[in-house]
PDB file of C-alpha atoms in Angstrom:
ATOM      1  CA  MET M   1       9.924 115.449  96.598  1.00  0.00           C
ATOM      2  CA  LYS M   2       6.491 113.851  96.768  1.00  0.00           C
ATOM      3  CA  ALA M   3       3.027 115.387  96.931  1.00  0.00           C
ATOM      4  CA  LEU M   4      -0.352 114.101  98.023  1.00  0.00           C
ATOM      5  CA  ILE M   5      -3.527 115.698  96.664  1.00  0.00           C
ATOM      6  CA  LEU M   6      -6.690 115.009  98.642  1.00  0.00           C
ATOM      7  CA  ALA M   7      -9.462 115.027  96.052  1.00  0.00           C
ATOM      8  CA  ALA M   8     -12.082 112.974  97.891  1.00  0.00           C
ATOM      9  CA  GLY M   9     -15.361 114.246  99.266  1.00  0.00           C
ATOM     10  CA  LEU M  10     -18.749 115.138  97.928  1.00  0.00           C
ATOM     11  CA  GLY M  11     -18.209 118.860  97.420  1.00  0.00           C
ATOM     12  CA  THR M  12     -21.671 119.692  98.737  1.00  0.00           C
ATOM     13  CA  ARG M  13     -20.730 123.330  99.331  1.00  0.00           C
ATOM     14  CA  LEU M  14     -20.139 123.698  95.590  1.00  0.00           C
ATOM     15  CA  ALA M  15     -23.584 122.362  94.639  1.00  0.00           C
ATOM     16  CA  PRO M  16     -25.230 122.488  92.148  1.00  0.00           C
ATOM     17  CA  ILE M  17     -21.953 122.530  90.169  1.00  0.00           C
ATOM     18  CA  THR M  18     -20.813 119.292  91.814  1.00  0.00           C
ATOM     19  CA  ASN M  19     -24.055 117.434  91.153  1.00  0.00           C
ATOM     20  CA  GLU M  20     -22.612 116.245  87.825  1.00  0.00           C
ATOM     21  CA  VAL M  21     -18.841 116.655  88.164  1.00  0.00           C
ATOM     22  CA  PRO M  22     -16.431 115.910  91.036  1.00  0.00           C
ATOM     23  CA  LYS M  23     -15.181 119.020  92.823  1.00  0.00           C
ATOM     24  CA  SER M  24     -11.590 118.398  91.714  1.00  0.00           C
ATOM     25  CA  LEU M  25     -12.736 118.737  88.079  1.00  0.00           C
ATOM     26  CA  VAL M  26     -14.743 121.941  88.567  1.00  0.00           C
ATOM     27  CA  PRO M  27     -13.292 124.498  86.146  1.00  0.00           C
ATOM     28  CA  VAL M  28     -11.812 127.748  87.442  1.00  0.00           C
ATOM     29  CA  ASN M  29     -10.845 130.216  84.697  1.00  0.00           C
ATOM     30  CA  GLY M  30     -11.225 127.432  82.139  1.00  0.00           C
ATOM     31  CA  LYS M  31      -9.107 124.767  83.872  1.00  0.00           C
ATOM     32  CA  PRO M  32     -10.081 122.064  86.353  1.00  0.00           C
ATOM     33  CA  ILE M  33      -8.904 122.710  89.914  1.00  0.00           C
ATOM     34  CA  LEU M  34      -6.933 119.450  89.891  1.00  0.00           C
ATOM     35  CA  MET M  35      -5.014 120.457  86.748  1.00  0.00           C
ATOM     36  CA  LYS M  36      -4.066 123.781  88.332  1.00  0.00           C
ATOM     37  CA  GLN M  37      -2.722 121.948  91.393  1.00  0.00           C
ATOM     38  CA  ILE M  38      -0.682 119.526  89.279  1.00  0.00           C
ATOM     39  CA  GLU M  39       0.748 122.344  87.150  1.00  0.00           C
ATOM     40  CA  ASN M  40       1.784 124.252  90.287  1.00  0.00           C
ATOM     41  CA  LEU M  41       3.507 121.156  91.653  1.00  0.00           C
ATOM     42  CA  TYR M  42       5.398 120.600  88.367  1.00  0.00           C
ATOM     43  CA  GLN M  43       6.498 124.242  88.357  1.00  0.00           C
ATOM     44  CA  ASN M  44       8.061 123.568  91.756  1.00  0.00           C
ATOM     45  CA  ASN M  45       9.833 120.401  90.521  1.00  0.00           C
ATOM     46  CA  ILE M  46       7.465 118.020  92.295  1.00  0.00           C
ATOM     47  CA  THR M  47       6.702 115.183  89.890  1.00  0.00           C
ATOM     48  CA  ASP M  48       5.855 112.286  92.220  1.00  0.00           C
ATOM     49  CA  ILE M  49       2.161 112.988  92.818  1.00  0.00           C
ATOM     50  CA  THR M  50      -0.444 110.758  94.433  1.00  0.00           C
ATOM     51  CA  ILE M  51      -4.122 111.666  94.171  1.00  0.00           C
ATOM     52  CA  ILE M  52      -6.553 110.360  96.790  1.00  0.00           C
ATOM     53  CA  ALA M  53     -10.007 110.226  95.221  1.00  0.00           C
ATOM     54  CA  GLY M  54     -13.288 108.826  96.419  1.00  0.00           C
ATOM     55  CA  TYR M  55     -15.961 110.478  94.310  1.00  0.00           C
ATOM     56  CA  LYS M  56     -19.207 108.464  94.349  1.00  0.00           C
ATOM     57  CA  SER M  57     -17.406 105.417  95.704  1.00  0.00           C
TER      58      SER M  57
END
């Protein structure tokens, strides 16, 4: 199975945290949000992952 993670966008609602770091890399309980998503996908045997990013493009 395949997965698509939408990680684009400015993350303005998370400001000022996202002034320096993209929202997908904001840590929650010590881990970036994106890492948590990828780990959850792997736990469900989804290893074909595409990440759509557009931070400061």
